[in-house]
Structure formats: structure tokens, C-alpha cells
CSV table of C-alpha atoms in Angstrom, one decimal:
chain,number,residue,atom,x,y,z
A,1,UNK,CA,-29.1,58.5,1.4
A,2,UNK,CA,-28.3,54.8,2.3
A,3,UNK,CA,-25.0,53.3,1.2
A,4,UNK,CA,-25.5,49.5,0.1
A,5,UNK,CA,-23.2,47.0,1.3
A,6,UNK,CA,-20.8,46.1,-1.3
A,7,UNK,CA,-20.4,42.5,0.5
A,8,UNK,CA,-21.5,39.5,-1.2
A,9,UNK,CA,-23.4,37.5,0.9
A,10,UNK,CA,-24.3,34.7,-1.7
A,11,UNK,CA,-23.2,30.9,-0.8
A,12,UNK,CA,-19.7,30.2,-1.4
A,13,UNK,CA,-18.7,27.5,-3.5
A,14,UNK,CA,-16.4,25.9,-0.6
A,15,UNK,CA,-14.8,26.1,2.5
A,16,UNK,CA,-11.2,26.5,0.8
A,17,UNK,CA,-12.7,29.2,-1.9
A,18,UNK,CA,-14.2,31.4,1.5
A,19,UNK,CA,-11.3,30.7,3.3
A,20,UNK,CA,-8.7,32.6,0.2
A,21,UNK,CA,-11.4,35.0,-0.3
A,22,UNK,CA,-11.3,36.3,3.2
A,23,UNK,CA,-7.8,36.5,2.9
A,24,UNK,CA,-7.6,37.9,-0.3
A,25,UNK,CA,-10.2,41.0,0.6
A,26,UNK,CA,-7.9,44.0,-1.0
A,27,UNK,CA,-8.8,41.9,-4.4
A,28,UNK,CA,-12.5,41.5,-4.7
A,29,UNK,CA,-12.2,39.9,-8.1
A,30,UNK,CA,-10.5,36.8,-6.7
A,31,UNK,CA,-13.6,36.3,-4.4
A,32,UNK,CA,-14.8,32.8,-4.7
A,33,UNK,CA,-12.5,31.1,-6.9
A,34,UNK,CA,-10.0,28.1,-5.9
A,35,UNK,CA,-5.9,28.9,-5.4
A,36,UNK,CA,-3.8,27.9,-8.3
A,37,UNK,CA,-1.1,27.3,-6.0
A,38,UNK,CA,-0.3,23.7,-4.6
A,39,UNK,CA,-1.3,24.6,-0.8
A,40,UNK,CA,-4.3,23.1,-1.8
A,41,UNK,CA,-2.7,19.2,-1.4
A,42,UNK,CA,-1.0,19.6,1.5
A,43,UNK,CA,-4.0,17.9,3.4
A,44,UNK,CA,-3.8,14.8,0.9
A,45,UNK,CA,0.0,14.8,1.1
A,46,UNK,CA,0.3,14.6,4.8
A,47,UNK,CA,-2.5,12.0,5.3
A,48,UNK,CA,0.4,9.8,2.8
A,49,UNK,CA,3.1,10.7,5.1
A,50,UNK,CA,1.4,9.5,8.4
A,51,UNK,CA,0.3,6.4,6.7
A,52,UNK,CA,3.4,5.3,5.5
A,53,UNK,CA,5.0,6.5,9.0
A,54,UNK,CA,2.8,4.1,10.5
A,55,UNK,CA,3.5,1.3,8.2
A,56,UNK,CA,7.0,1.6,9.2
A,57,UNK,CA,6.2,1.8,13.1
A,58,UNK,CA,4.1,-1.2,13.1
A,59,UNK,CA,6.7,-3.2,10.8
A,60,UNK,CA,9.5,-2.7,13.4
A,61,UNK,CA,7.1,-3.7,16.0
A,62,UNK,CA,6.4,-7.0,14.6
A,63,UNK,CA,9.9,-7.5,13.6
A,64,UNK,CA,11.0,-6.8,17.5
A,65,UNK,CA,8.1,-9.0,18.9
A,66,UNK,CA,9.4,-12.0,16.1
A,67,UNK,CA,12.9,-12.0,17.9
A,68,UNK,CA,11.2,-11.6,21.3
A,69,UNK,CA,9.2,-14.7,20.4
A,70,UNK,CA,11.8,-16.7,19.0
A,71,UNK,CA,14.4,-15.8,22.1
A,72,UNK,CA,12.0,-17.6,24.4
A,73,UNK,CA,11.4,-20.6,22.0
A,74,UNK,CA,15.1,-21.0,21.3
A,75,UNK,CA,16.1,-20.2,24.6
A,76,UNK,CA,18.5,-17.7,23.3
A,77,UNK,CA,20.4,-15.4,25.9
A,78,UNK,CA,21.5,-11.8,25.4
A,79,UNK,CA,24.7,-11.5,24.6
A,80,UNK,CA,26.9,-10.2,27.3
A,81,UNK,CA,29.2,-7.3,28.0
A,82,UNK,CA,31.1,-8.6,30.7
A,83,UNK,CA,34.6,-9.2,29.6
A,84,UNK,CA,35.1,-13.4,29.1
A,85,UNK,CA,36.4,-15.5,32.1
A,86,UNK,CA,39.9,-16.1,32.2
A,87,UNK,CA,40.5,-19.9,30.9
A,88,UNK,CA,42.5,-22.1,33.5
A,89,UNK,CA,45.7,-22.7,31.9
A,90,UNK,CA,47.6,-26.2,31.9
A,91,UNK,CA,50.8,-26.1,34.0
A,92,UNK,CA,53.9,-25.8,32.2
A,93,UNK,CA,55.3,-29.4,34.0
A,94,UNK,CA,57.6,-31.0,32.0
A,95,UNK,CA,56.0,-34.1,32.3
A,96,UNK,CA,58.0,-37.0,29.8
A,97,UNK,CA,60.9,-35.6,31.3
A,98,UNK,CA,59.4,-36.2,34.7
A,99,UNK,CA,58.7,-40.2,33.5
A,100,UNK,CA,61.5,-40.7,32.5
A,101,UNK,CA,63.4,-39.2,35.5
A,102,UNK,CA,60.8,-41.3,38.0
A,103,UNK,CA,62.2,-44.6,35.9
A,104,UNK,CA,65.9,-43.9,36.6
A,105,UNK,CA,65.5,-42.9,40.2
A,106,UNK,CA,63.4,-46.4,40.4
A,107,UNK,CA,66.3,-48.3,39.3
A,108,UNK,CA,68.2,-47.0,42.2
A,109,UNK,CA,65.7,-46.9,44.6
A,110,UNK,CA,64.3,-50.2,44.1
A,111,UNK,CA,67.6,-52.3,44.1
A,112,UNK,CA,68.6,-52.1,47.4
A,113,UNK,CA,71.5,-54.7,49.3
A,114,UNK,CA,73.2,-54.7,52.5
A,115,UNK,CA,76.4,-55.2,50.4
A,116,UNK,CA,75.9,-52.6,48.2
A,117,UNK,CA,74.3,-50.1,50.4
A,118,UNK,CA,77.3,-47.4,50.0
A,119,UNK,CA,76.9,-47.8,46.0
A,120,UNK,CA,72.7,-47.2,46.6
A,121,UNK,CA,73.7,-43.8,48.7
A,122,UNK,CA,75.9,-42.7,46.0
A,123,UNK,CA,73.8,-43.3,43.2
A,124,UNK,CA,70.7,-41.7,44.8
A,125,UNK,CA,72.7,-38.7,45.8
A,126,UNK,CA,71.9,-37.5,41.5
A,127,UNK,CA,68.1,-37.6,42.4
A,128,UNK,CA,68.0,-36.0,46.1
A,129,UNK,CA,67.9,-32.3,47.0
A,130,UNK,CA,71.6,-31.6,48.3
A,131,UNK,CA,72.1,-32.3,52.3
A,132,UNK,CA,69.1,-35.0,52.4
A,133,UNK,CA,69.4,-36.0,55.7
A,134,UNK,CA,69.0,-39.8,54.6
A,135,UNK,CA,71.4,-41.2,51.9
A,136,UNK,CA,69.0,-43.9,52.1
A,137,UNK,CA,65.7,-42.6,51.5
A,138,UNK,CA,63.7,-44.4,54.6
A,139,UNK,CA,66.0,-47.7,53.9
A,140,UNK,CA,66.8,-49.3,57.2
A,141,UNK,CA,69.8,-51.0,55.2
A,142,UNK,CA,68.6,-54.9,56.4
A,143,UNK,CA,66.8,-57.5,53.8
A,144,UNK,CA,66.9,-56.9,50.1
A,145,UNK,CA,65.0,-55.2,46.7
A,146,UNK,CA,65.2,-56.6,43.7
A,147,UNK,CA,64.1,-55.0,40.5
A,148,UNK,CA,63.1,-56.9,37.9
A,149,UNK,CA,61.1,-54.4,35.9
A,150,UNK,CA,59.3,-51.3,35.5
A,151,UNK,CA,57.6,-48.7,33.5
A,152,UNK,CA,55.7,-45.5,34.1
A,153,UNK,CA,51.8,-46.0,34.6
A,154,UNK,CA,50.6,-42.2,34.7
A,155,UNK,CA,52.1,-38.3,35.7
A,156,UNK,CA,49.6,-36.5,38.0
A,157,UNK,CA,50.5,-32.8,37.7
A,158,UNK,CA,49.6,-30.6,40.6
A,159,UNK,CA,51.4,-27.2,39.4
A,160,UNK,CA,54.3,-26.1,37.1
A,161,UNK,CA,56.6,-27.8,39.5
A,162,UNK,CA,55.5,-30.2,41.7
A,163,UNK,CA,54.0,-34.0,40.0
A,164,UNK,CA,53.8,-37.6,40.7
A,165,UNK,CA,54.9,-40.4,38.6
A,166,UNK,CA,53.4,-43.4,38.9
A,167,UNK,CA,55.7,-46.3,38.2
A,168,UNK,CA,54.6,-49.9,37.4
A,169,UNK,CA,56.5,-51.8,38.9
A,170,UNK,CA,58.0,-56.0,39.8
A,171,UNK,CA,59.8,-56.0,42.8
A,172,UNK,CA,61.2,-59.3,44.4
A,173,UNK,CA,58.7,-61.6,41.6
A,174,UNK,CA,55.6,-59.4,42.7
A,175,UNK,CA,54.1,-56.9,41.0
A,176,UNK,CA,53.8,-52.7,42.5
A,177,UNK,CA,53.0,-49.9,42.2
A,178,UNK,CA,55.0,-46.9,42.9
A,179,UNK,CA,54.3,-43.1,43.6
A,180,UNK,CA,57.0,-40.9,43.1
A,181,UNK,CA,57.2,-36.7,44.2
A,182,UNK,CA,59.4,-35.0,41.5
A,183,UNK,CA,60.0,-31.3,41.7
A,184,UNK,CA,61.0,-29.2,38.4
A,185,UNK,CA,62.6,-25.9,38.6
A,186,UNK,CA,64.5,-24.4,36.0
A,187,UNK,CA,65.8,-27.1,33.9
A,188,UNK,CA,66.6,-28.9,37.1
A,189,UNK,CA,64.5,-31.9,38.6
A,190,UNK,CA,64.9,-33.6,42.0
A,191,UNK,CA,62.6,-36.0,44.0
A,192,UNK,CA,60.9,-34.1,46.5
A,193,UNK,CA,60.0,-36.5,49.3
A,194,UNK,CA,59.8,-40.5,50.1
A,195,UNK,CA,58.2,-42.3,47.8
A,196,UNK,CA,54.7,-43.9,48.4
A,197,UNK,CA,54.3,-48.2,47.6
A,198,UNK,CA,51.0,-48.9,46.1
A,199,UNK,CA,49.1,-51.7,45.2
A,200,UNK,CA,49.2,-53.1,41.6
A,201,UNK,CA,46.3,-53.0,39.5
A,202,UNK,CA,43.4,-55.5,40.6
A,203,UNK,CA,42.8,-58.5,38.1
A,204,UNK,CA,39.3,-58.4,36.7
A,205,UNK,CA,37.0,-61.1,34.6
A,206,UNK,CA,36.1,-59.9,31.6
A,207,UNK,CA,32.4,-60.5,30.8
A,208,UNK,CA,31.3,-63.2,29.3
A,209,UNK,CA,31.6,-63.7,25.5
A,210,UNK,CA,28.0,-63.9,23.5
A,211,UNK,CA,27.1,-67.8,22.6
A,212,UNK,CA,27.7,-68.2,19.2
A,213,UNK,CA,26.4,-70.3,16.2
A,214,UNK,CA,28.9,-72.0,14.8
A,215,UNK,CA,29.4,-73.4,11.6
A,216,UNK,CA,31.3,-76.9,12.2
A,217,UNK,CA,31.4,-77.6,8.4
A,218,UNK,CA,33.3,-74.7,7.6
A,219,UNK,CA,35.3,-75.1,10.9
A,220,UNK,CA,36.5,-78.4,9.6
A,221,UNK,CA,37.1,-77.1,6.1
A,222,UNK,CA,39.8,-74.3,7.7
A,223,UNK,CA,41.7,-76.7,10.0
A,224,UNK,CA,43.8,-77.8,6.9
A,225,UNK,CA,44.7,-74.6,4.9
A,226,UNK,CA,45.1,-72.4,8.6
A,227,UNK,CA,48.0,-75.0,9.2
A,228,UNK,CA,49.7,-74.5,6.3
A,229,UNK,CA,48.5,-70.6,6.8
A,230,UNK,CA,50.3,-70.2,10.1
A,231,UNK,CA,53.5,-72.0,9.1
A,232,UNK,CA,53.8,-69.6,6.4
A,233,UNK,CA,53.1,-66.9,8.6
A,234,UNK,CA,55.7,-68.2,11.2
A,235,UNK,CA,58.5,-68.2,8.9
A,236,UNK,CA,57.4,-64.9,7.1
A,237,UNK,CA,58.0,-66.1,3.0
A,238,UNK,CA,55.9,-64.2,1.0
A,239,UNK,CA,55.4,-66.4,-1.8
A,240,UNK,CA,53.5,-69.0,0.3
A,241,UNK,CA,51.5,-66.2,2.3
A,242,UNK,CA,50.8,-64.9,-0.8
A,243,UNK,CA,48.8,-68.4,-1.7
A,244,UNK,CA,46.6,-67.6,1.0
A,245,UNK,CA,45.7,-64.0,1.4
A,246,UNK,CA,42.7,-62.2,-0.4
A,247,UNK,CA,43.6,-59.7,-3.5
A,248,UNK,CA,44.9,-56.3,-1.9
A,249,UNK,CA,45.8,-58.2,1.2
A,250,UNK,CA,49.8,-57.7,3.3
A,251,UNK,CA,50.6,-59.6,6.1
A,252,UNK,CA,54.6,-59.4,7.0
A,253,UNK,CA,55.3,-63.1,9.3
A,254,UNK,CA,57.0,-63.7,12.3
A,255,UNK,CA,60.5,-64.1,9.7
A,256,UNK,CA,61.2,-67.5,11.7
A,257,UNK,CA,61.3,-65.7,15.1
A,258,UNK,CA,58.9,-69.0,16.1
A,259,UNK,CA,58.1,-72.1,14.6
A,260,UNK,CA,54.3,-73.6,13.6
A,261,UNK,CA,53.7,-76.6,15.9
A,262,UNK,CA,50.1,-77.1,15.4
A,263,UNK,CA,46.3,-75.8,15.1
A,264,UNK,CA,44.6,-76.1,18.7
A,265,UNK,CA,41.1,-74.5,17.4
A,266,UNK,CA,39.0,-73.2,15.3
A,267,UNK,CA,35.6,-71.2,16.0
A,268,UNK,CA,33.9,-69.8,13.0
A,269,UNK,CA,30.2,-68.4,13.2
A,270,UNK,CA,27.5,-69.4,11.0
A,271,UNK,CA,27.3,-66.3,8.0
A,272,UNK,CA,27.9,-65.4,4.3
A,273,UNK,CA,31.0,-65.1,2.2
A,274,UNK,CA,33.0,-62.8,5.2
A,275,UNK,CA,33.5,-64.5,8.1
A,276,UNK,CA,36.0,-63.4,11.5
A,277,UNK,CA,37.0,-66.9,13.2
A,278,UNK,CA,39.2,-67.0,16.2
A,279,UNK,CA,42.1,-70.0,15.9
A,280,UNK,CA,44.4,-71.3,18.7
A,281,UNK,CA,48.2,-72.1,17.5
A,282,UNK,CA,51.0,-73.8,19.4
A,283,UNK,CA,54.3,-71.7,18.6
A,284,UNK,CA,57.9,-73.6,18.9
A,285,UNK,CA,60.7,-71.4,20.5
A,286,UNK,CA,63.5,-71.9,18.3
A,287,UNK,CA,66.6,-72.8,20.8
A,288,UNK,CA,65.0,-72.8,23.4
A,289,UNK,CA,64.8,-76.5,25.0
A,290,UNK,CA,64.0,-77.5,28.4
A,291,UNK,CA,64.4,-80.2,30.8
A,292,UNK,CA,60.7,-82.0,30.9
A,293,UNK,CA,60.2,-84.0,33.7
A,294,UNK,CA,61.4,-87.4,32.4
A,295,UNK,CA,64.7,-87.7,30.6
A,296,UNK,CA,65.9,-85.9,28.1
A,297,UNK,CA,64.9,-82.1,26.6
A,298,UNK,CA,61.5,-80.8,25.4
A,299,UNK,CA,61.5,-77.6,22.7
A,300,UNK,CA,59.9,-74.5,24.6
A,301,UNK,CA,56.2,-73.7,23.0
A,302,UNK,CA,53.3,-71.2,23.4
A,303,UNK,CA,49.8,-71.5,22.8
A,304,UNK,CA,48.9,-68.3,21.1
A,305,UNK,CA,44.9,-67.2,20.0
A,306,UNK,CA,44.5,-65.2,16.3
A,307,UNK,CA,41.7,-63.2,15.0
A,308,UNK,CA,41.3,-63.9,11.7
A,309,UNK,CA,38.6,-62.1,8.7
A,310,UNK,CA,38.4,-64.6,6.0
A,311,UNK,CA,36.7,-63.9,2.6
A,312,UNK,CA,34.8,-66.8,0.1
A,313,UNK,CA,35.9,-66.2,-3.0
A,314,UNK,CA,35.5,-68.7,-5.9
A,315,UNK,CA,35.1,-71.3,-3.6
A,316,UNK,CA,37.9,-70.9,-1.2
A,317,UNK,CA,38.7,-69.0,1.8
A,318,UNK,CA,41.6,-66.8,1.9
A,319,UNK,CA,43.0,-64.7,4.9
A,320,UNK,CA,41.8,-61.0,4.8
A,321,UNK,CA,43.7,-59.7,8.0
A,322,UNK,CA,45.1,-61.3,11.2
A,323,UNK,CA,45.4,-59.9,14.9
A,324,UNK,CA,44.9,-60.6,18.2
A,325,UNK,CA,41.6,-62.0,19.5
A,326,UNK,CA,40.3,-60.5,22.4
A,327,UNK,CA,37.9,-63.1,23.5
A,328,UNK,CA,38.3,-64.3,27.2
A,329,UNK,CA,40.6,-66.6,28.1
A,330,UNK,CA,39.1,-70.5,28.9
A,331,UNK,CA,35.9,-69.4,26.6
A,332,UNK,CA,35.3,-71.2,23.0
């Protein structure tokens, strides 16, 4: 007798329904049907997961070539992890102290007489290290120095205690320059070698002023109120400066330090209702007369050059402010 095979061999319905029935085979029944359980998406739900890990990926790729793009366009540089440079620091000289040291060491040093050589060696004695050799400072102790002025011109520090102050100086009628060591140490200051004579400051032409167009009508018209302008000015009353300034304009005087003597010039270029004008005034000295060169005195004066903004306004000109002109001197 021949046993027939219980197996079905009829086509499945799909891959997944074989697949459990295989597995399944203590439970015939189940043979051929689809799971109920939710193993069934995991093919769909991992497909999602790489997709979306792949969005990421290529995000931070594009996001790392942007900066890698815009370093090289920008010319940024990494920042760096070495620790910072250490920032030269200024020395701790005590420079106006220095200047004004310099200036009373000059007044010494730069007066210098056979008949008061013991008073020079004395008085330098404050500025010199204790025991100097030379009471003099490289004075021979023949011909003479006279000081007439000074003032300091610059302090070149070299290190918290060592500088040199530059003094600017007149010595005999002729104008110096002088270079003077100071040491600082502790609260304490001393000149630290022989001083150095330099030359004075070379005189220089300034260049030439632009030509300018001017307006001879209205340089005319100014001569007359600028007079009565400047004598006003001279003797500082407010009331009659007042007359010829522009609204929200001050302008103090000279409160009779100098008297007007006269209007020399007047340059005013051609333009609109604003106008700065250069003027040339003779001041008086007050007391101050001199022996001309015939008989009798003449009154010390001083020709003196003004830059001047003046402002139109209902038909007049009135000062709007007053200073020094800085044109070259000889020029128009």
C-alpha cells in the first residue's frame, strides 16, 4: 500500500507566505497565509532609515565644502592654538619728569662764566652722579654761555631708565639743539653722561600758495568796516565787536594789550555769501617807543596777518571767526 504525500506542492501565493509556512510546518493550517505581525514592514522601514541617513550625510557634506569654499575666497585662516605672542610693553620712564629735569640741568649747564665757574660746579653737583670726576662737565672754564632760552623738543626713551631729552635751545643769540642722557632709578634721576650739541631745526619754504581769483569789489568794500573791526578787536569792548560779528558768533579782543594802527591788506576770493579772506594789520605797542633814526621817538608796531570767515547777510558782511592765516609769508 502506497502512502500519499501529505505535502502541498501547489504555487504559493508569495515569497513571504512560503517563507512563514516553512517555518510554521508543526501547524499545517497556517500554510500559505501572510503574518499578522508587523515583521512584515521591516523592509519598508529600513529603506526610510537609510534614506534619511543619507540625506543627513550629504547635507553635512555640502555644509563642510560651503566653509571650505568660502575659507579660500575670504582668505580666512584657521584659528590657532598656539598661546598669543607676548605684546612689547612701553617702558615705565618717567618721561615729563625727565623734561622737566633736562630744562633745569640746561639752565646750569648752558650759562657758563670764568667768574662764576665755582657757582656752575656747585649748582651742577644736584644733576651729577656723586664723585663725577669733572665739576664742569667737559667745560674748559675759558670764553662764555649765555642762555637766553629754552624748551624741551622731544624724550627718546630707550628702557625704564635710561632717555634723552632733547632741548631747544638759544645760546649766545643763536639757536641749538641740545641732547641730554638722564638716568631714572627709584624716584631718583641724574644725568648720565656729557651732553651732545646739535643742530637746530633747518628752515624750509613752504610751497607755494594756489593763485587765487579775487574779488576786488568786495575787497574794497571790507577795507572800511575791518578797520573799525580790528580796533574793536584790539581794545576787546564787546558792544562794538558785537556790531560786527554774525548771530551765534564770540570773539574775546586783545583787551588793549595792542593798539589798531592800520589795515595793510585785504585778499578775498571770488564766491557766494561765505567767504574766508586773509587781512594784514599794523599793531601799536602801547609804551613801547623807540629811538627812530632821526630825532625824536617812534611807537613800536607789528605787522600781523588774520584769517577771517565772513558771512553776507542782509547785505552786509559780518565776522564769523578770526585766527591765524597760514599763508606764506611775501605771498598775496
Amino acid at each position: 500500500m502506497v502512502r500519499r504525500s501529505t505535502v502541498d506542492r501547489s504555487p504559493q501565493p508569495d515569497l513571504y507566505g512560503a517563507g512563514y509556512g516553512a517555518e510554521a510546518g508543526d501547524h499545517p493550517q497556517g500554510a500559505g497565509k501572510r503574518p499578522r505581525s508587523g515583521s512584515g514592514w521591516r523592509g519598508a522601514g529600513g529603506r526610510w532609515l537609510v534614506w534619511t541617513f543619507r540625506v543627513v550625510v550629504w547635507a553635512i557634506l555640502l555644509i563642510i565644502g560651503y566653509r571650505g569654499v568660502m575659507a579660500i575666497v575670504l582668505n580666512e585662516t584657521p584659528p590657532s592654538h598656539t598661546p598669543p605672542a607676548r605684546v612689547a610693553q612701553t617702558p615705565n620712564f618717567p618721561a615729563e619728569l625727565a623734561g622737566a629735569f633736562a630744562l633745569q640741568f640746561g639752565q646750569v649747564y648752558l650759562n657758563a662764566s670764568p667768574a662764576t665757574a665755582s657757582q656752575r660746579a656747585s649748582e651742577l653737583v644736584a644733576f651729577l652722579p656723586p664723585g663725577a670726576p669733572d665739576d664742569q662737565l667737559g667745560w674748559n672754564g675759558g670764553g662764555s654761555l649765555t642762555l637766553q632760552s629754552e624748551q624741551v623738543a622731544g624724550v627718546r626713551v630707550q628702557d625704564a631708565q635710561h632717555a634723552v631729552v632733547t632741548l631747544l635751545a638759544r645760546v649766545n643769540g643763536k639757536m641749538m639743539e641740545l641732547g641730554v642722557p638722564v638716568y631714572a632709578s627709584a624716584g631718583g634721576m641724574g644725568i648720565s653722561g656729557e651732553p651732545a650739541w646739535l643742530p637746530a631745526p633747518a628752515p624750509v619754504a613752504p610751497p607755494a600758495q594756489p593763485a587765487v581769483n579775487n574779488d576786488s569789489a568786495t575787497e574794497s568794500e571790507l577795507t572800511s568796516p575791518l578797520r573799525a573791526f580790528f580796533a574793536a578787536y584790539a581794545s576787546g569792548d564787546q558792544s562794538t565787536l558785537g556790531r560786527f560779528l554774525a548771530p551765534g558768533t564770540s570773539v574775546t579782543g586783545l583787551g588793549g594789550s595792542v593798539v589798531f594802527g592800520s589795515v595793510t591788506g585785504v585778499t578775498a576770493p571770488v564766491g557766494g555769501t561765505v567767504r574766508h579772506i586773509v587781512a594784514t594789520v599794523v599793531w601799536e605797542i602801547p609804551g613801547q617807543a623807540v629811538k627812530g633814526p632821526r630825532a625824536g621817538t617812534s611807537t613800536a608796531s607789528l605787522e600781523m596777518t588774520y584769517a577771517l570767515t565772513i558771512v553776507r547777510q542782509h547785505g552786509t558782511w559780518y565776522v564769523q571767526s578770526i585766527a591765524p592765516a597760514t599763508q606764506a609769508v611775501g605771498q598775496p
